[in-house]
Tab-separated table of N, CA and C in Angstrom:
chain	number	residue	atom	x	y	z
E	1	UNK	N	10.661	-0.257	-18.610
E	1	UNK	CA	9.875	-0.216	-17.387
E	1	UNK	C	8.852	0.918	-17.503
E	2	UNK	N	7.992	0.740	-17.431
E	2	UNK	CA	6.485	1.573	-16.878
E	2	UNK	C	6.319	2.122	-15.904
E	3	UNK	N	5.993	3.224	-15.911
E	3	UNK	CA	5.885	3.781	-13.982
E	3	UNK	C	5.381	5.344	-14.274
E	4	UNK	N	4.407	5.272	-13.306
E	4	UNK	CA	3.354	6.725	-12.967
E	4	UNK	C	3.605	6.915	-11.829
E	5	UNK	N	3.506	8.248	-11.146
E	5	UNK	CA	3.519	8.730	-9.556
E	5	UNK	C	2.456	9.615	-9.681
E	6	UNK	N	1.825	9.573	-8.393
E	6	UNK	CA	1.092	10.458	-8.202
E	6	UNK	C	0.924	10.518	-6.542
E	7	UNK	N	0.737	12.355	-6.078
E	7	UNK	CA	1.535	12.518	-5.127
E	7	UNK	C	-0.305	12.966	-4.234
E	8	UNK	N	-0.477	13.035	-2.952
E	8	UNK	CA	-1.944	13.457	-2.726
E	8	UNK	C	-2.018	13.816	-1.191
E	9	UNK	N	-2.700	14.598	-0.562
E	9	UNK	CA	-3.044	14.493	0.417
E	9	UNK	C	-3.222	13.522	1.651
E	10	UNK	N	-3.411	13.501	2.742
E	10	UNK	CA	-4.073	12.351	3.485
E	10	UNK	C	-5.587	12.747	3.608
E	11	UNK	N	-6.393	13.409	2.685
E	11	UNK	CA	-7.586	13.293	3.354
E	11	UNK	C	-8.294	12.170	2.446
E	12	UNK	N	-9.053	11.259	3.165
E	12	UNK	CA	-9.907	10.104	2.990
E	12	UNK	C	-10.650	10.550	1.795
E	13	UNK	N	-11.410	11.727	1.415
E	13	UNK	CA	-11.927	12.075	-0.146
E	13	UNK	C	-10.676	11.681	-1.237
E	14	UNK	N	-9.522	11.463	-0.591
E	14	UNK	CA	-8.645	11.138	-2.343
E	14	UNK	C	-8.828	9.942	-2.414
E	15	UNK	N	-8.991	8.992	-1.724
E	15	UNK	CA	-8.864	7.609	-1.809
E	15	UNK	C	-9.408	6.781	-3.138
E	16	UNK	N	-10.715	7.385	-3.506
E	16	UNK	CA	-11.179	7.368	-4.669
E	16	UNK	C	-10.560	7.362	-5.893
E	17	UNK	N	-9.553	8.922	-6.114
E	17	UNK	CA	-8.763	9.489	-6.904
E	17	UNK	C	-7.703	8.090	-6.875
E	18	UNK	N	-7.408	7.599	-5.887
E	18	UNK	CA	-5.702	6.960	-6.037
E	18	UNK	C	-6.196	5.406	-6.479
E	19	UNK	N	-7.075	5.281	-5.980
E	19	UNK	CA	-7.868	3.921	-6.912
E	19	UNK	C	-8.470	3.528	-8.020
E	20	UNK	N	-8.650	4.582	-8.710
E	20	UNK	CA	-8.883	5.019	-10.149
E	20	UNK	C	-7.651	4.959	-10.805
E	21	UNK	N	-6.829	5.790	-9.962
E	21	UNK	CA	-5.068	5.504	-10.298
E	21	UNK	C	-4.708	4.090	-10.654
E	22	UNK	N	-4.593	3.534	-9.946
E	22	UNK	CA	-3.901	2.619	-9.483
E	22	UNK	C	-4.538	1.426	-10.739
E	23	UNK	N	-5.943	1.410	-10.660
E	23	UNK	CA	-6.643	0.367	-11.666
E	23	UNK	C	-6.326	1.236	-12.988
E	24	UNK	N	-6.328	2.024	-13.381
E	24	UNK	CA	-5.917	2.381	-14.754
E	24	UNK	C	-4.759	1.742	-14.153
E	25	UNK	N	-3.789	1.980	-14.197
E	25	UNK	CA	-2.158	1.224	-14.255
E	25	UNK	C	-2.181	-0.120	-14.567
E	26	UNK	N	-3.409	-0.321	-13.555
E	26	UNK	CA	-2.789	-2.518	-13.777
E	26	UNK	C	-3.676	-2.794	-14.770
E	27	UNK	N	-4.583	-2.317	-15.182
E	27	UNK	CA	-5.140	-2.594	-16.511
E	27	UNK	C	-4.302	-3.179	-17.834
E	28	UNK	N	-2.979	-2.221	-17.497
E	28	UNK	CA	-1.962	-2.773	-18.687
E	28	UNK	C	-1.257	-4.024	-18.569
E	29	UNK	N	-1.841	-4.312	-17.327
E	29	UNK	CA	-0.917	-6.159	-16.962
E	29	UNK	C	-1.827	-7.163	-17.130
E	30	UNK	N	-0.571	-8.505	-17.853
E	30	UNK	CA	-1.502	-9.540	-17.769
E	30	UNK	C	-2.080	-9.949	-16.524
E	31	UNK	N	-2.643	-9.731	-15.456
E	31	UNK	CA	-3.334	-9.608	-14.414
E	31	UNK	C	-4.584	-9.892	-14.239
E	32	UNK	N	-5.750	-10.949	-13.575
E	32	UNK	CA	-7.161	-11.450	-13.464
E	32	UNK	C	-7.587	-10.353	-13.282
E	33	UNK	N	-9.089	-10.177	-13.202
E	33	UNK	CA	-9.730	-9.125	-12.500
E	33	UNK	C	-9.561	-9.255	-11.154
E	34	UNK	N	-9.768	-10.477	-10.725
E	34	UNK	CA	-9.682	-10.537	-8.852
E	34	UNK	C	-8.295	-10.527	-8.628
E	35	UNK	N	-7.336	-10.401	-9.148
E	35	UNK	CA	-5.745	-9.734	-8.757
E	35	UNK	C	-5.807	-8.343	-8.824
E	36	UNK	N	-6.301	-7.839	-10.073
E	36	UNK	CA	-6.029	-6.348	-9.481
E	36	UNK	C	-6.940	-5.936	-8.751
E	37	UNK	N	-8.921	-6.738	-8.830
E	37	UNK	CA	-9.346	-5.550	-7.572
E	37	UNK	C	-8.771	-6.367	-6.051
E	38	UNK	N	-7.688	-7.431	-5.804
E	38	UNK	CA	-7.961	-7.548	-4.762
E	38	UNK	C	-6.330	-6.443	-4.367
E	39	UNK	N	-5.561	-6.249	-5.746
E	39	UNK	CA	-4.277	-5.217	-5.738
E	39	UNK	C	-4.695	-3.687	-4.908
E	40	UNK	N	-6.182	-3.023	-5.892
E	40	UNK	CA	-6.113	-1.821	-5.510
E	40	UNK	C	-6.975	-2.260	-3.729
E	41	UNK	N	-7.827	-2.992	-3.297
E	41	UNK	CA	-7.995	-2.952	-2.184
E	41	UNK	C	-6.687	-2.870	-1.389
E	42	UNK	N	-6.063	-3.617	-1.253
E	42	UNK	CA	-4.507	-3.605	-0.644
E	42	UNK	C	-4.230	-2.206	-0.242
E	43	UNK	N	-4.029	-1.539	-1.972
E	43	UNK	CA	-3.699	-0.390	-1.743
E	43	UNK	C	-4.242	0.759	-0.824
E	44	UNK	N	-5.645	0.335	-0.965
E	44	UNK	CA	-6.456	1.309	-0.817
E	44	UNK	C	-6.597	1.442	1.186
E	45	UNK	N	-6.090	-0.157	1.351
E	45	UNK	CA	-5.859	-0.320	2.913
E	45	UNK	C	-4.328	-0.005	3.507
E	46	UNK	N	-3.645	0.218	2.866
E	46	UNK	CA	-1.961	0.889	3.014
E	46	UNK	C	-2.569	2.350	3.368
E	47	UNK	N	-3.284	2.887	2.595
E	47	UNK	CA	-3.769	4.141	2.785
E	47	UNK	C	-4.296	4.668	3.494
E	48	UNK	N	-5.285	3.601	3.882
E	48	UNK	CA	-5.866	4.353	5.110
E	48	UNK	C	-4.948	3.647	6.445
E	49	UNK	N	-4.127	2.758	6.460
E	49	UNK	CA	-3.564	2.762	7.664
E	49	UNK	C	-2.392	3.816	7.686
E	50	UNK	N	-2.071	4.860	6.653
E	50	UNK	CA	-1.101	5.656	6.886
E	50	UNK	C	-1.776	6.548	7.166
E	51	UNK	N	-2.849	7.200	6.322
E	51	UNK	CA	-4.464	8.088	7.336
E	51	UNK	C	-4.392	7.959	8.885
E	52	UNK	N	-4.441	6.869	8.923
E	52	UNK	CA	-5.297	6.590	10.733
E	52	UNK	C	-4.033	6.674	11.568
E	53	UNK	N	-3.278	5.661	11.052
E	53	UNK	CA	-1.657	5.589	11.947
E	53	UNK	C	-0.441	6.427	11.828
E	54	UNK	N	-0.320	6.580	10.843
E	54	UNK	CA	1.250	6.923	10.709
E	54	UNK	C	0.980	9.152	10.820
E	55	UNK	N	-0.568	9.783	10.374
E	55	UNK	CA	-0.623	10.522	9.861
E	55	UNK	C	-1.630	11.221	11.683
E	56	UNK	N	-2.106	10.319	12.105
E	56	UNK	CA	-3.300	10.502	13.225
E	56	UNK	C	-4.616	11.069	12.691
E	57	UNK	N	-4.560	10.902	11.713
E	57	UNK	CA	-6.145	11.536	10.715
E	57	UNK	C	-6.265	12.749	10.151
E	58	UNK	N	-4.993	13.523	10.126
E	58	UNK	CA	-4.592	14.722	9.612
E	58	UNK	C	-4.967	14.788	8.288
E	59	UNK	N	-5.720	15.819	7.668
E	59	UNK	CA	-5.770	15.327	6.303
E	59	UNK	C	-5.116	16.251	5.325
E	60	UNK	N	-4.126	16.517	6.201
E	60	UNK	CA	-3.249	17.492	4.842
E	60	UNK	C	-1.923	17.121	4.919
E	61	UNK	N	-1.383	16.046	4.794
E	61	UNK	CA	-0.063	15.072	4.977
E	61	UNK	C	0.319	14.311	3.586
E	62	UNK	N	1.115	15.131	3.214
E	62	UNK	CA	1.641	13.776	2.109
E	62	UNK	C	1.864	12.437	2.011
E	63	UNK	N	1.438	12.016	0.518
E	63	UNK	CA	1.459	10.736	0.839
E	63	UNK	C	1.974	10.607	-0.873
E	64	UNK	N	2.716	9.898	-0.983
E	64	UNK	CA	2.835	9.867	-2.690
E	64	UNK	C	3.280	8.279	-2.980
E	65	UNK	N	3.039	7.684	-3.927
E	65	UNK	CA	2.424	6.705	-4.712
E	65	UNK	C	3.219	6.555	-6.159
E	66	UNK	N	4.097	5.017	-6.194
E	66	UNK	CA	4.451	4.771	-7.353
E	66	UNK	C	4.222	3.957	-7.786
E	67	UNK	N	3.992	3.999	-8.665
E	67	UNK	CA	3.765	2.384	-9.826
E	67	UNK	C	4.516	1.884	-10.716
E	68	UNK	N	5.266	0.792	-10.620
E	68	UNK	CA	6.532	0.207	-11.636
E	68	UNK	C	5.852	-1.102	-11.893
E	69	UNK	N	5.850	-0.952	-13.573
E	69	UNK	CA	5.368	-2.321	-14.349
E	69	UNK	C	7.114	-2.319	-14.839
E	70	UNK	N	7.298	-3.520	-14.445
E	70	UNK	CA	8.747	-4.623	-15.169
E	70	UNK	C	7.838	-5.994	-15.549
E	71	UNK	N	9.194	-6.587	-16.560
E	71	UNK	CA	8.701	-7.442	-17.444
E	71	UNK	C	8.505	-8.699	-16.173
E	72	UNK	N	8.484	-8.447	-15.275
E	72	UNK	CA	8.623	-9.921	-14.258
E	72	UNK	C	7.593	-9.454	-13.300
E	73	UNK	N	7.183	-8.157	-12.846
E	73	UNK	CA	6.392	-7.979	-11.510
E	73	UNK	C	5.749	-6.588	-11.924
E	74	UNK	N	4.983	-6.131	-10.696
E	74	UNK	CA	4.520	-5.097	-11.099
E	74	UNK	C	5.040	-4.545	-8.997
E	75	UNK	N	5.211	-3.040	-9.526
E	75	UNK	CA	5.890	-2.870	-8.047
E	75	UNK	C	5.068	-1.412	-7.465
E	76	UNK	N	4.355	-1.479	-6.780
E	76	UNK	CA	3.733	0.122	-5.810
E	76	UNK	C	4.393	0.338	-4.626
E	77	UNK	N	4.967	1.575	-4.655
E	77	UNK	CA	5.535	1.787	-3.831
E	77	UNK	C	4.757	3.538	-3.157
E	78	UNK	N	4.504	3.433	-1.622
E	78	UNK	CA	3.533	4.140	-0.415
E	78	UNK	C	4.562	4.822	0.239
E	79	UNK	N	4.872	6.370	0.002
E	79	UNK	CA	5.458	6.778	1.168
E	79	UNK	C	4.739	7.455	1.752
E	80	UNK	N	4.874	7.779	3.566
E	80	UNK	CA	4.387	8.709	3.863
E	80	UNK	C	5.575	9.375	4.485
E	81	UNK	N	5.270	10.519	5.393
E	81	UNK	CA	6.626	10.954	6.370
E	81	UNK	C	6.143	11.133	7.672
E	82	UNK	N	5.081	10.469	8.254
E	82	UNK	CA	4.701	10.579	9.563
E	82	UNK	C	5.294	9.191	10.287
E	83	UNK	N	4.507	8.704	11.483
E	83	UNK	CA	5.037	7.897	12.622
E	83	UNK	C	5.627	6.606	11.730
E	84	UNK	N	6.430	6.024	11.813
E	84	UNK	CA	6.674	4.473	11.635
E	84	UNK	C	6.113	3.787	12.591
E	85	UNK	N	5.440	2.689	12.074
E	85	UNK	CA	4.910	1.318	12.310
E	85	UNK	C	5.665	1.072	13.176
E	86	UNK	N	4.975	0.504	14.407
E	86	UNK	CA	5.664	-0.097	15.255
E	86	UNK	C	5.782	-1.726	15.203
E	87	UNK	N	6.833	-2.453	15.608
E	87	UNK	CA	7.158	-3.901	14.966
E	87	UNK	C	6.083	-4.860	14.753
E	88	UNK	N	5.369	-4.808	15.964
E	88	UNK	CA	4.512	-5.694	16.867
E	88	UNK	C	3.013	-5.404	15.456
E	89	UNK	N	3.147	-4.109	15.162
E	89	UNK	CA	1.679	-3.800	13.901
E	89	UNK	C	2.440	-4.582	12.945
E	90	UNK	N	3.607	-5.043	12.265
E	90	UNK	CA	3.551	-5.818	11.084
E	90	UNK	C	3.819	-7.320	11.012
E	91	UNK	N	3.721	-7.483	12.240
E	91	UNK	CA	3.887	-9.401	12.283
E	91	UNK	C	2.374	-9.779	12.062
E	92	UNK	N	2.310	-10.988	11.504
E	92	UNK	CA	1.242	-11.510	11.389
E	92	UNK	C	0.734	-12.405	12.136
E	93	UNK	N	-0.683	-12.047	12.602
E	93	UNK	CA	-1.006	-12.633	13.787
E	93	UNK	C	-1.187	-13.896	13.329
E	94	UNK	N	-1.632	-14.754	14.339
E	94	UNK	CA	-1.569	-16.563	14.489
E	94	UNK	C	-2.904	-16.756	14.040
E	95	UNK	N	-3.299	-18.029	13.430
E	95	UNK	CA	-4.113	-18.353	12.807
E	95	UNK	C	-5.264	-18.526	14.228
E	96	UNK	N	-6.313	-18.255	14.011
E	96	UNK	CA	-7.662	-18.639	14.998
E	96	UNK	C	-7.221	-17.128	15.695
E	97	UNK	N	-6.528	-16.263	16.095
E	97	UNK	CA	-6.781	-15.580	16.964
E	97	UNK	C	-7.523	-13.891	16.165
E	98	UNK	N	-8.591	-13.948	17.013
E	98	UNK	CA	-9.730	-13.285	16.892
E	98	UNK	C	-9.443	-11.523	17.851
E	99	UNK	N	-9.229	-10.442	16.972
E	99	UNK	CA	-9.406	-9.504	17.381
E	99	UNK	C	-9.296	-8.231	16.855
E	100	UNK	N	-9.691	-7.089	16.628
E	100	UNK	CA	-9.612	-5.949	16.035
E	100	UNK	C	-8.692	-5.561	15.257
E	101	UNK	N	-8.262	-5.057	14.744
E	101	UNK	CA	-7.374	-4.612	13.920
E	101	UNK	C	-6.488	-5.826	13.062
E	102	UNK	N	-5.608	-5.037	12.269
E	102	UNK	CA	-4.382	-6.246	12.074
E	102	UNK	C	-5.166	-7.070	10.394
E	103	UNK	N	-6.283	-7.189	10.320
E	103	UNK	CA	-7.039	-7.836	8.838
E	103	UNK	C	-6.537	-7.418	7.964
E	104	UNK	N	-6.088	-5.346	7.471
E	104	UNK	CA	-5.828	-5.122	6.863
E	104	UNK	C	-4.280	-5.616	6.152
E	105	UNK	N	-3.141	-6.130	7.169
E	105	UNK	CA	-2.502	-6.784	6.757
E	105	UNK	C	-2.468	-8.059	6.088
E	106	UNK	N	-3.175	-8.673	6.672
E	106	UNK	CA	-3.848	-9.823	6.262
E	106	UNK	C	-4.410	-9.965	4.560
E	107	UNK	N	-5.163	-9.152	4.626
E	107	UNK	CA	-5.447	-9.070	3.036
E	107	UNK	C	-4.684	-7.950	1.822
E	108	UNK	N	-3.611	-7.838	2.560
E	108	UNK	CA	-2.344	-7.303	2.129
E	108	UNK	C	-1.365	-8.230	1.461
E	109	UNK	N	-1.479	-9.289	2.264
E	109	UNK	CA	-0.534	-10.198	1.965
E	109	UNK	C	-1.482	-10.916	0.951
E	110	UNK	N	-2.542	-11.403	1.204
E	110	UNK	CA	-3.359	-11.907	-0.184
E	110	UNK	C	-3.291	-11.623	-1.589
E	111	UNK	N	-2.914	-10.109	-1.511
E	111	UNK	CA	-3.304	-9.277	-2.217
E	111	UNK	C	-1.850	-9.228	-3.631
E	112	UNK	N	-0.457	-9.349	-2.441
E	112	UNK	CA	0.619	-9.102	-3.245
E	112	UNK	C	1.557	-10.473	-2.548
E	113	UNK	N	2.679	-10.499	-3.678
E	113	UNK	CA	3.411	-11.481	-3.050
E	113	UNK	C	4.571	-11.002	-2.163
E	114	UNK	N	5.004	-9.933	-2.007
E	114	UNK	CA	5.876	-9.711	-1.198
E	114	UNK	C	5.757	-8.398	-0.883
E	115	UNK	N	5.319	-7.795	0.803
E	115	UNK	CA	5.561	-6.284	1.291
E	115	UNK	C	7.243	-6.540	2.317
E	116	UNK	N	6.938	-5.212	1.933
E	116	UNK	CA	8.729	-4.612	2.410
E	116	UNK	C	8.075	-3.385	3.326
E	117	UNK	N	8.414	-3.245	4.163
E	117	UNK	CA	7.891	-1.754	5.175
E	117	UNK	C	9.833	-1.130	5.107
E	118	UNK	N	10.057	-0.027	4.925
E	118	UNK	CA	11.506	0.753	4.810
E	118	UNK	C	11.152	1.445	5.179
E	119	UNK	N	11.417	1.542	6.592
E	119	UNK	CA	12.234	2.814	7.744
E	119	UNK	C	12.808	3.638	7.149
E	120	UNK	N	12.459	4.726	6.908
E	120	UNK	CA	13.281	5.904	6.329
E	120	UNK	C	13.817	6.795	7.774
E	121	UNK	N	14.431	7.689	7.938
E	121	UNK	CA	14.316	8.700	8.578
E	121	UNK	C	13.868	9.494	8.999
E	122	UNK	N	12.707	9.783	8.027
E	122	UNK	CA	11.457	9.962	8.762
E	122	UNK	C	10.447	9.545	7.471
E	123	UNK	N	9.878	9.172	8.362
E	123	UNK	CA	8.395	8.218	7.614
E	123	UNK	C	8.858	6.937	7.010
E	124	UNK	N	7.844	6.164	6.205
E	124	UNK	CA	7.983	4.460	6.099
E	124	UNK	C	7.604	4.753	4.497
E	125	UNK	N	8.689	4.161	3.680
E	125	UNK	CA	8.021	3.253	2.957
E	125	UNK	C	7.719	2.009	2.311
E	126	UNK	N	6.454	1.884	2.267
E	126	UNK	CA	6.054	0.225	1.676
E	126	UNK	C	5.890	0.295	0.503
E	127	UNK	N	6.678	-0.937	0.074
E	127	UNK	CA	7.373	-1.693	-0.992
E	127	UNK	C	6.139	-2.984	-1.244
E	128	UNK	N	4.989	-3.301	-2.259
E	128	UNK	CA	3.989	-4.190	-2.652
E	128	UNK	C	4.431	-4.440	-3.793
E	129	UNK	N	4.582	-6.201	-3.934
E	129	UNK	CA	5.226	-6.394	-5.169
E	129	UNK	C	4.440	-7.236	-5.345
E	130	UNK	N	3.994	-7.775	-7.152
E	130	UNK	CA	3.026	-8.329	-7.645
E	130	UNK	C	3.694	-9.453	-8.131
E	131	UNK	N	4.102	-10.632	-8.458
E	131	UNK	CA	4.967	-10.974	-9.291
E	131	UNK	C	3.719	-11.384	-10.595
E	132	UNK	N	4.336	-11.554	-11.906
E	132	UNK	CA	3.573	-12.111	-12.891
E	132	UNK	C	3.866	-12.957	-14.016
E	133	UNK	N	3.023	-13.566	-13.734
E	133	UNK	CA	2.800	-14.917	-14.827
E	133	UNK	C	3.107	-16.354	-14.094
């Protein structure tokens, strides 16, 4: 198994840094180009909803970041230690209904085949799994 961590701030200037991350990593998978850039977008929207939500825009909040290549999937795993998600933010809304927020899940799920949100004790983490081949 394969796997990098890298641990960062919440301020919105790293976002850059962790997406550079993240695409070096999947580079090593048999993976399209539009799987991994639509992978690190995903990521890059986990991030800022732990920025905006879980963190309130604080930008000195940990946030740390793993990456597991197995011979079957590829696995990123997002912790933060601020607010947990409340239920009602991770259901997916109904098809036709039109309103603010909530997309970023949406192309979350595009993005990977299976998220896991884990309630910790304090803070959440999400579990994005790739499967491959």
């Amino acid at each position: 198994m394969k796997r990098r961590t890298l641990e960062f701030s919440s301020h919105a200037g790293n976002l850059a840094l962790m997406r550079s991350f993240v695409r070096g990593f999947l580079d090593n998978f048999p993976l399209s180009e539009r799987d991994r850039t639509l992978m690190v977008l995903g990521v890059d929207e986990a991030c800022t909803n732990i920025i905006r939500h879980a963190y309130k825009l604080r930008e000195d909040q940990p946030i740390a970041l793993s990456c597991e290549g197995r011979s079957d999937c590829v696995r990123l795993r997002l912790r933060d230690y601020g607010e947990q998600p409340k239920a009602e933010a991770l259901r997916e809304r109904r098809r036709g209904v039109i309103r603010p927020g909530g997309l970023g899940l949406i192309m979350m799920r595009n993005a990977f085949d299976k998220i896991d949100y884990v309630l910790r004790q304090r803070g959440t983490e999400l579990v994005l799994t790739k499967n491959l081949g």
